[in-house]
Every structure is written in structure tokens, then in C-alpha cells.
Coordinates of C-alpha atoms in Angstrom, one line a residue:
M1 CA 22.0 6.9 22.5
S2 CA 21.1 4.4 25.2
V3 CA 17.7 4.2 26.8
L4 CA 17.0 3.3 30.3
P5 CA 14.1 0.7 29.9
G6 CA 11.0 1.3 31.9
K7 CA 7.2 1.0 31.6
A8 CA 5.5 2.8 28.7
L9 CA 1.8 3.3 28.1
I10 CA 0.8 4.3 24.6
L11 CA -2.6 5.9 24.1
V12 CA -4.4 5.7 20.7
E13 CA -8.0 6.8 19.9
N14 CA -8.6 6.7 16.2
L15 CA -7.4 3.2 15.3
S16 CA -7.0 -0.2 16.9
V17 CA -3.6 -1.8 17.6
P18 CA -1.9 -3.6 15.9
F19 CA -4.0 -2.4 12.9
D20 CA -2.4 1.0 13.4
R21 CA 0.9 0.1 11.7
R22 CA 2.9 3.1 12.9
V23 CA 2.0 2.6 16.5
W24 CA 2.6 -1.1 16.2
Q25 CA 6.1 -0.5 14.8
E26 CA 6.7 1.9 17.7
C27 CA 5.6 -0.8 20.2
Q28 CA 8.0 -3.3 18.7
T29 CA 10.9 -0.9 18.7
L30 CA 10.3 0.0 22.4
R31 CA 9.9 -3.7 23.3
D32 CA 13.1 -4.6 21.6
A33 CA 14.9 -1.8 23.5
G34 CA 13.8 -3.3 26.8
W35 CA 10.7 -1.3 27.6
E36 CA 7.6 -2.9 29.1
V37 CA 4.9 -1.7 26.7
H38 CA 1.2 -1.3 27.3
V39 CA -1.4 0.1 24.8
I40 CA -4.9 1.5 25.3
C41 CA -6.9 1.8 22.1
P42 CA -10.4 1.2 20.7
Q43 CA -11.6 -2.3 19.7
G44 CA -11.8 -3.0 16.0
T45 CA -15.0 -4.3 14.3
K46 CA -13.6 -7.2 12.3
R47 CA -10.1 -7.5 13.8
D48 CA -8.4 -6.4 17.1
T49 CA -11.7 -7.3 18.8
E50 CA -10.4 -8.7 22.1
A51 CA -10.8 -6.5 25.2
E52 CA -7.4 -7.6 26.5
V53 CA -4.6 -9.4 24.8
T54 CA -0.8 -9.7 24.8
I55 CA 0.8 -9.9 21.3
D56 CA 4.5 -10.4 20.9
G57 CA 5.1 -9.2 24.4
V58 CA 3.0 -6.0 24.1
H59 CA 0.0 -5.8 26.5
I60 CA -3.0 -4.3 24.8
L61 CA -6.2 -3.1 26.5
R62 CA -9.1 -2.2 24.2
Y63 CA -12.5 -0.5 24.7
P64 CA -15.7 -0.4 22.7
L65 CA -16.1 2.9 20.7
K66 CA -18.8 4.0 18.3
A67 CA -17.3 6.2 15.5
A68 CA -18.6 9.7 15.2
T69 CA -21.4 10.5 12.8
G70 CA -23.3 13.7 12.1
G71 CA -20.6 16.3 12.1
P72 CA -18.8 17.9 15.1
A73 CA -21.4 17.0 17.6
G74 CA -20.8 13.3 16.9
Y75 CA -17.1 13.8 17.7
V76 CA -17.9 15.3 21.1
Q77 CA -19.8 12.1 22.0
E78 CA -17.0 9.8 20.6
Y79 CA -14.2 11.6 22.3
G80 CA -16.0 11.8 25.6
S81 CA -16.5 8.1 25.6
A82 CA -12.9 7.4 24.5
L83 CA -11.5 9.6 27.3
W84 CA -13.6 7.9 30.0
H85 CA -12.5 4.4 28.8
T86 CA -8.9 5.5 28.5
L87 CA -8.7 6.9 32.0
R88 CA -10.4 3.8 33.4
L89 CA -8.0 1.5 31.7
A90 CA -5.0 3.7 32.6
R91 CA -5.8 3.2 36.2
K92 CA -5.7 -0.6 35.6
V93 CA -2.2 -0.3 34.1
G94 CA -1.0 1.6 37.1
R95 CA 2.1 3.8 37.4
V96 CA 4.2 4.2 34.3
D97 CA 7.5 6.0 33.4
V98 CA 6.3 7.4 30.1
V99 CA 2.8 8.1 28.7
H100 CA 2.9 8.3 25.0
A101 CA -0.3 9.8 23.5
C102 CA -1.0 9.7 19.7
N103 CA -3.5 12.2 18.4
P104 CA -6.1 12.8 17.1
P105 CA -7.8 14.0 19.2
D106 CA -5.8 16.6 21.2
L107 CA -7.6 15.5 24.4
L108 CA -5.4 12.7 25.6
F109 CA -3.3 15.3 27.5
L110 CA -6.0 15.0 30.2
V111 CA -5.1 11.4 30.8
A112 CA -1.4 12.4 30.6
L113 CA -2.0 15.0 33.4
Y114 CA -3.3 12.3 35.7
L115 CA -0.3 10.0 35.0
K116 CA 2.2 12.9 35.3
R117 CA 1.0 13.5 38.8
Q118 CA 2.2 10.0 39.5
G119 CA 5.6 10.7 38.1
A120 CA 5.2 9.9 34.4
K121 CA 6.8 11.9 31.6
F122 CA 4.5 12.8 28.6
I123 CA 5.4 12.2 25.0
F124 CA 3.0 13.8 22.5
D125 CA 3.1 11.8 19.2
Q126 CA 1.4 14.2 16.8
H127 CA 0.0 12.2 13.9
D128 CA -2.3 15.0 12.7
L129 CA -2.4 18.8 13.0
C130 CA -5.9 19.0 14.5
P131 CA -6.6 22.6 13.6
E132 CA -5.8 22.0 10.0
L133 CA -7.7 18.7 10.1
Y134 CA -10.8 20.6 11.3
L135 CA -10.5 23.2 8.5
S136 CA -10.0 20.5 5.9
R137 CA -12.8 18.2 7.1
F138 CA -15.6 20.7 8.0
D139 CA -16.5 23.6 5.9
R140 CA -17.1 25.9 8.9
G141 CA -14.1 28.2 8.8
E142 CA -12.3 29.5 11.9
D143 CA -15.5 29.3 14.1
F144 CA -15.8 28.7 17.8
L145 CA -15.1 25.0 17.5
Y146 CA -11.9 25.8 15.5
R147 CA -10.7 28.1 18.2
A148 CA -11.4 25.3 20.8
V149 CA -9.4 22.8 18.8
C150 CA -6.5 25.3 18.7
A151 CA -6.7 25.8 22.4
L152 CA -6.6 22.0 23.0
E153 CA -3.5 21.7 20.8
R154 CA -1.8 24.5 22.8
R155 CA -2.6 22.8 26.0
T156 CA -1.3 19.5 24.7
Y157 CA 2.0 21.1 23.6
K158 CA 2.3 22.8 27.0
T159 CA 1.7 19.5 28.9
A160 CA 4.2 17.5 26.8
D161 CA 7.7 17.0 27.9
V162 CA 8.7 15.8 24.4
V163 CA 7.0 16.0 21.1
I164 CA 7.3 13.4 18.3
A165 CA 6.5 14.8 14.8
T166 CA 6.0 12.8 11.7
N167 CA 7.9 15.2 9.4
E168 CA 9.8 18.5 9.4
S169 CA 6.7 20.5 8.6
Y170 CA 5.0 19.2 11.8
K171 CA 8.2 19.9 13.7
D172 CA 8.1 23.5 12.5
V173 CA 4.5 23.8 13.8
A174 CA 5.5 22.3 17.2
V175 CA 8.3 24.9 17.5
K176 CA 6.6 28.0 16.1
R177 CA 3.0 27.4 17.1
G178 CA 3.5 25.1 20.1
G179 CA 6.4 27.0 21.6
K180 CA 8.5 23.9 22.0
S181 CA 12.3 23.9 22.0
P182 CA 13.7 22.3 18.8
D183 CA 15.7 20.0 21.1
D184 CA 12.5 18.6 22.5
V185 CA 10.9 17.7 19.2
F186 CA 11.9 14.6 17.4
V187 CA 11.0 13.6 13.8
V188 CA 9.9 10.0 13.7
R189 CA 8.7 9.5 10.1
S190 CA 6.1 6.9 9.3
A191 CA 7.8 4.3 7.2
P192 CA 6.8 0.8 6.1
V193 CA 8.9 -2.1 7.2
V194 CA 10.3 -3.0 3.8
E195 CA 10.5 -6.7 4.6
R196 CA 6.7 -6.7 5.0
F197 CA 6.2 -5.2 1.6
H198 CA 7.6 -7.4 -1.1
L199 CA 6.6 -8.2 -4.6
V200 CA 4.7 -11.4 -5.4
P201 CA 3.9 -12.8 -8.9
A202 CA 1.6 -10.5 -10.7
E203 CA -1.9 -11.9 -11.3
P204 CA -3.3 -10.6 -14.7
E205 CA -6.8 -11.8 -13.7
L206 CA -6.9 -8.9 -11.1
K207 CA -7.0 -6.6 -14.1
K208 CA -10.4 -7.9 -15.1
G209 CA -9.5 -8.4 -18.7
K210 CA -7.8 -5.0 -19.1
P211 CA -4.2 -4.4 -20.0
H212 CA -3.6 -2.1 -16.9
L213 CA -4.4 -2.0 -13.2
L214 CA -4.6 1.3 -11.2
A215 CA -4.6 1.1 -7.4
Y216 CA -5.6 3.3 -4.5
L217 CA -4.7 2.2 -0.9
G218 CA -5.7 4.0 2.2
V219 CA -8.4 5.5 4.4
M220 CA -11.5 6.9 2.6
G221 CA -12.4 10.0 4.6
P222 CA -13.8 13.3 3.4
Q223 CA -10.3 14.8 3.1
D224 CA -8.6 11.8 1.4
G225 CA -9.4 12.6 -2.2
V226 CA -11.1 9.4 -3.4
D227 CA -13.7 11.6 -5.0
Y228 CA -10.9 13.5 -6.9
A229 CA -9.5 10.1 -8.0
L230 CA -12.9 9.0 -9.3
R231 CA -13.5 12.2 -11.2
A232 CA -9.9 11.9 -12.7
L233 CA -10.7 8.3 -13.8
A234 CA -13.9 9.6 -15.5
S235 CA -11.8 12.2 -17.2
L236 CA -9.3 9.5 -18.2
R237 CA -12.1 7.6 -19.9
D238 CA -14.1 10.5 -21.3
E239 CA -11.6 13.2 -22.1
V240 CA -8.3 11.3 -22.7
G241 CA -10.2 8.4 -24.3
R242 CA -8.6 5.6 -22.3
S243 CA -10.6 2.6 -21.2
D244 CA -7.8 0.1 -21.2
W245 CA -7.6 -0.1 -17.4
H246 CA -9.3 -1.5 -14.3
A247 CA -9.0 0.4 -11.0
V248 CA -9.1 -1.0 -7.4
F249 CA -9.7 1.0 -4.3
I250 CA -8.4 -0.7 -1.2
G251 CA -9.5 0.5 2.2
S252 CA -12.5 1.9 4.1
G253 CA -13.6 4.9 6.1
D254 CA -16.3 7.4 6.7
A255 CA -16.7 8.2 3.0
F256 CA -16.7 4.6 1.7
D257 CA -20.4 4.4 0.9
A258 CA -20.4 7.8 -0.7
M259 CA -17.5 6.9 -2.9
V260 CA -19.2 3.7 -4.1
A261 CA -22.2 5.8 -4.9
L262 CA -20.1 8.4 -6.7
S263 CA -18.5 5.7 -8.9
K264 CA -22.0 4.6 -10.0
E265 CA -23.0 8.2 -10.6
L266 CA -20.0 8.6 -12.9
K267 CA -20.8 5.3 -14.6
L268 CA -17.5 3.9 -13.5
D269 CA -18.8 0.9 -11.6
D270 CA -17.9 -1.5 -14.4
Q271 CA -14.2 -0.4 -14.2
V272 CA -13.8 0.4 -10.6
E273 CA -13.7 -2.1 -7.7
F274 CA -14.0 -1.3 -4.0
T275 CA -12.5 -4.1 -1.8
G276 CA -12.9 -2.6 1.6
R277 CA -10.2 -3.6 4.1
I278 CA -8.3 -6.7 3.0
S279 CA -5.6 -9.0 4.3
D280 CA -1.9 -8.2 3.9
E281 CA -1.6 -11.2 1.6
D282 CA -4.3 -9.8 -0.7
L283 CA -2.8 -6.3 -0.5
L284 CA 0.5 -7.6 -1.8
R285 CA -1.3 -9.3 -4.7
Y286 CA -3.0 -6.2 -5.8
L287 CA -0.1 -3.8 -5.5
S288 CA 2.3 -6.3 -7.2
S289 CA -0.1 -6.4 -10.1
A290 CA -0.7 -2.6 -10.3
D291 CA 0.9 -0.5 -13.0
V292 CA 0.2 2.9 -11.5
C293 CA -0.8 3.9 -7.9
L294 CA -2.9 6.9 -7.0
S295 CA -2.4 9.4 -4.3
P296 CA -5.2 11.9 -4.9
D297 CA -5.1 13.8 -1.6
P298 CA -6.3 17.3 -2.5
L299 CA -4.4 20.4 -1.5
N300 CA -5.8 21.7 1.8
P301 CA -4.3 23.0 5.0
L302 CA -3.7 19.5 6.4
N303 CA -2.7 17.5 3.4
D304 CA 0.0 19.9 2.2
V305 CA 2.1 19.3 5.3
S306 CA 1.2 15.7 6.1
T307 CA 3.1 12.5 5.2
M308 CA 0.8 10.1 3.3
N309 CA 1.3 6.5 4.4
K310 CA 0.0 5.4 1.1
I311 CA 2.9 7.0 -0.7
M312 CA 5.4 5.3 1.5
E313 CA 3.7 1.9 1.0
Y314 CA 3.5 2.4 -2.8
M315 CA 7.3 3.1 -2.9
A316 CA 8.0 0.1 -0.7
M317 CA 6.2 -2.0 -3.4
S318 CA 8.3 -0.3 -6.2
R319 CA 5.2 1.2 -7.8
P320 CA 5.1 4.6 -9.7
I321 CA 2.8 7.2 -8.3
V322 CA 0.6 10.0 -9.5
S323 CA 0.0 12.7 -6.9
F324 CA -1.3 16.2 -6.7
E325 CA 1.4 18.9 -5.9
L326 CA 1.7 18.8 -2.1
R327 CA 4.8 19.9 -0.2
E328 CA 5.3 16.8 1.9
A329 CA 4.2 14.5 -1.0
R330 CA 7.3 15.7 -2.8
V331 CA 9.5 15.3 0.3
S332 CA 8.4 11.7 0.6
A333 CA 8.2 10.6 -3.0
G334 CA 10.7 12.8 -4.9
E335 CA 11.1 11.5 -8.4
A336 CA 9.1 8.3 -7.6
A337 CA 5.9 10.3 -8.4
L338 CA 4.5 12.6 -11.1
Y339 CA 2.7 15.6 -9.8
A340 CA -0.4 17.2 -11.2
P341 CA -1.2 20.8 -10.3
A342 CA -3.1 20.9 -7.0
N343 CA -6.7 19.5 -7.4
D344 CA -6.5 19.5 -11.2
E345 CA -8.3 16.3 -12.1
P346 CA -7.9 16.4 -15.9
E347 CA -4.1 16.8 -15.5
F348 CA -4.1 13.9 -13.0
A349 CA -5.8 11.8 -15.6
K350 CA -3.2 12.8 -18.3
L351 CA -0.3 11.8 -16.0
I352 CA -1.9 8.4 -15.5
A353 CA -2.2 8.0 -19.3
H354 CA 1.4 9.1 -19.7
L355 CA 2.6 6.4 -17.3
L356 CA 0.5 3.7 -18.8
D357 CA 2.3 4.4 -22.1
S358 CA 5.8 4.5 -20.4
P359 CA 6.7 1.1 -19.0
D360 CA 10.4 2.0 -18.7
Q361 CA 9.7 5.1 -16.8
R362 CA 7.3 3.2 -14.5
A363 CA 10.0 0.7 -13.7
A364 CA 12.6 3.4 -13.1
M365 CA 10.3 5.4 -10.8
G366 CA 9.5 2.2 -8.9
E367 CA 13.2 1.5 -8.3
L368 CA 13.7 5.0 -7.1
G369 CA 10.9 4.8 -4.6
R370 CA 12.0 1.4 -3.2
A371 CA 15.5 2.8 -2.7
R372 CA 14.1 5.8 -0.8
V373 CA 12.1 3.7 1.7
A374 CA 15.0 1.3 2.1
G375 CA 17.5 4.1 2.7
P376 CA 16.9 7.7 3.9
L377 CA 13.2 7.2 4.7
S378 CA 13.6 3.8 6.4
W379 CA 12.0 2.8 9.6
E380 CA 15.5 1.9 10.9
N381 CA 16.2 5.7 10.9
S382 CA 12.9 6.4 12.6
Q383 CA 13.7 3.8 15.3
K384 CA 16.8 5.8 16.3
A385 CA 14.7 9.0 16.6
L386 CA 12.0 7.3 18.6
L387 CA 14.5 5.9 21.1
A388 CA 16.2 9.3 21.3
A389 CA 12.8 10.9 22.1
Y390 CA 12.3 8.4 25.0
A391 CA 15.8 9.0 26.3
A392 CA 15.2 12.8 26.3
A393 CA 11.9 12.3 28.1
V394 CA 13.3 10.2 30.9
R395 CA 16.6 12.0 31.2

């Protein structure tokens, strides 16, 4: 399907660009299709720090943003600041043909409304289901704030001309809960560019003298399950009786300091290493040396229906995976992963031990995963869906 190139403005609040890999892939796809692409996003702390920059033909405007602390009240302050800066910078960009807002939060429709009055079409790129995110992150139940989050999601759906969903589960929500026509919802799966993820020579020294290396890659927030992984590793050592491994946790997030403290509390600090965010070069070194990769996201309303980027990137690196039983984890990984019953840390540990003893199975699972991200789950297929969404919006 051909796309009439125009001027697109992509709005992101929770990550900087190009650090947000999905958004950056979308930017490059649109640029290559002839679109003039502008992005408004927060500044990073150690990278993506410039207030204004053009990278590979994509114009990026960034604003300072202090991440939320202290529960829901902190998010009100963060989101208010982000909205003000986004609207200010949107005025600087001027009239656009498409405004493409990536959640969370489900507040960027307010900026889209301003731009729609100037003739823009609004594409809602739903990275997270915010009501499920609220339930999973805060132990507050369906309180007043939950109902407010649901109302904002409904308003975002109503304002959107087209919705982009990351998987079929999210599309179902957009149709059934959001009232969107299936013809106006496009599944653009997050997928690694396989050329970016390639094996490099394994480095035994990364295993710190142990026969095996376990790896976790991703955000470390309250709902991401790093605590489950650490307790599973304690079970692997204490109940399964295995200490022939070193584990590396790559990434950062709100829970980073708490997870380092938990590893010490569990007396794992001599076998567990936290790297923080690292360069792509170092990421390839660790994943190429890893024997088993961990996807410990627990079963909750959000995780069950979300596509985990870490799973896609593990598969791109031909690594076998241990995951909890989640609906979309199975859709993504298929037979490239072994699945423990939801939130069952001792069983998670036993599956790690099984794979450590099964090198042929590890290799076969890795090959299956690589084939999936190079084939049916490839970004090439997602590119077609993204351009189809833009064509539908401007039609």
C-alpha cells in the first residue's frame, strides 16, 4: 500500500529517542517512506541529552523531565510537566499531517486535540494498557485513580483516527473496550532489527570463573519481575543445589536499587552482577556468552497480554529462555522458551537447571527463536503494518 508522504510528529513521554528502540525503528521506517519526521520526547540523563538534534534525517526536540517518585502523586507532577513541554514544543514544530502519540501516559491526546484542530490526523500507538499497568504497579485496586485512568484511555481511543497495537491482545482491547473498528486498528509488533543483534565470540571471563552465565536484559520496574528472578536464583542455589553459574542483570529502572539490595539480602551478591545500562557493544558480549536468558515477568493483568521486548531480543541472539506462563510470552517465544507455572519461583529455578544440563536443547531453542524474529515476527512485517496505519490515517 502506498503512502502519501507528509509531516509526522511523534510524541513520547516515558523514554528518550533514539534510546526507545521501537520508536526509533518507526522513525526510520517513516523517513525511508518519504515522511518528514519530528519527535518530541524527554531528555536522557546519560545519553540523548541534547535539547534539539537531527539524527539520520529525524528532527528530535527534547525537554527536561524529572521521573516520578512517591507513588501516584509523583506521576501527576511528572505528567503535568511533560504535557506542558510537549505542547510548547509542538507549537514550535508547527502544522503536521499526522500526530503519532505513544503511551504511557494516556494524556497525550490533549496535545493531539490541539493539532487536530489544525488539520492533523491522530494515531494512538498503544505501548501499554494503562488501566492494567495501574493495577499491576500499585496495590490500590479499582479506586478513584483507576477509574480516572480508564476514562483517559476511553478519551484517547475516541480522539484517535487510527490505533496501533503491539499485539493481537492489545488489538482486542482497542476493539472491545475502546470501541474502535477492527479496520482502524493495526498490529505493529515490536521486533528487533536482526542485523543489529548478532553473535560475537563468547568471552568466558564474563562468567566469573563459573561454567555457565545467566542473563536478564530489560527495565527494572516494580512489575518487571527482577525480584522473582532473584528469588528463583536463590532457589537454584539452595533448593536445587546449583552454584555453577554467574548471573548478570542488564538495565536500570525505578526498582534498580531495591533489586541490588534484595540480591544482598538473599546473599547472592557474589554470584549476581548488576551492570546498569550498557552500550550495544557490551550487550552483544554478554548475550553472546549467556547460556540461558531470563524473562521473569510475573503474571498480572498487564504482563499477561503484553509483548516483552526482552524475549524478542533474546531470540534475536539465539538464546534459550525461561519464562513464566504468560499468554503473549507464548505467542512471542513459542518453543524458544520453557515456561514455569505463573509466579512459581522454585519451578523457574528447576527449568534453568534443566537447560544448563541440556546444551543440545539450548542450541535448538536458540535456532527456533532466531528463525521466529527473522521470519513471522520480523520488523519487516511490522513496517508494512505501520505504513498501512499511516495510509489509513491520511486517506
